[in-house]
Amino acid sequence: MADTFRRDNHPLVTLLIAVFIIAVLLLPATRNGCGPHEDYYHFSYNAFGCDVNGQINVWDRSNRVSPVTVIESKLDSMVVMLDATVENSGIAQLNRCEINKDFTIPAQLAEVLRIAQGFSSISDGIFFFPDGVTLDSANRKFSRSNASAMINLEELQCGYSVDKTIKTLREYGTSGALLNVGGNYFALGRPEKNRKWHIDVHDPQSNAVVATLKLVNKACTIDKNVAVIGRNATTTDAVASIICKLPDDQVFEFLKEYYPGIDALLITDNGTLKMTDGVEQYLVTNKID
């Protein structure tokens, strides 16, 4: 009787043991949110007239908020503040304000205008912050002296919005995301354990992939024939806007003088690649990168 009992239930015991082993093997990956079984949202959207896309891991469902909803909501608020083409946006209102009259502006708008003013001062007019505008960012005061003094933050608004969106995602607890707003990327965390986010760089003439970058907790802006890598997308967006308008032989001198911590890859007119020394660490060279 005893021998028959053990023999008849052997398949069931084996199945239970197998299930237990599989659960134990998968648990660390699921708990850490970095294993091959991690769920990711893939999303597509539009902001600032640009494509917005990427993927993001699923955080603790107790938040009851979709990460895509968080992204869309944050980017919508950035558009309402920064996009000069949107009627009654923060920037559009400044462009209509009365001449020679001080206006008090919100703290975040004062911050981004101060950043734009700083880039304008080193770019010899390439990054445009118009004459006739007076900004006191500390006291949040703005005025303009003539009707032609119009603000347009097109050269950094997408990068700035990426940074603010990533900050919000972190506050909601996400540990992995790749966000792209019009060629301005931020690679947050890792897509899987020991892996990095991959971003392709295309030749603007042939559209062929000339390099693939592997990034973790880094920003990257791809603008025409340049790819710029740094710690935040506001800077990479603005720097890319400047250097893609410079002659090729001036790009690296500009970076060396003003942004030695920034890495950049340049695609020349004949299709050859030039890059700062630091770019090599970001290049995908084999399938396991």
Short mmCIF file of C-alpha atoms in Angstrom, two decimals, residues 254-263 276:
data_model
loop_
_atom_site.label_atom_id
_atom_site.label_comp_id
_atom_site.label_asym_id
_atom_site.label_seq_id
_atom_site.Cartn_x
_atom_site.Cartn_y
_atom_site.Cartn_z
CA PHE A 254 34.13 74.80 -28.97
CA LEU A 255 33.53 71.73 -26.81
CA LYS A 256 37.04 71.86 -25.39
CA GLU A 257 36.63 75.51 -24.42
CA TYR A 258 33.10 75.51 -23.04
CA TYR A 259 32.01 71.91 -22.38
CA PRO A 260 35.00 69.62 -21.74
CA GLY A 261 32.72 67.16 -19.96
CA ILE A 262 30.49 66.71 -23.01
CA ASP A 263 31.16 63.97 -25.57
CA THR A 276 35.75 63.12 -28.71
#
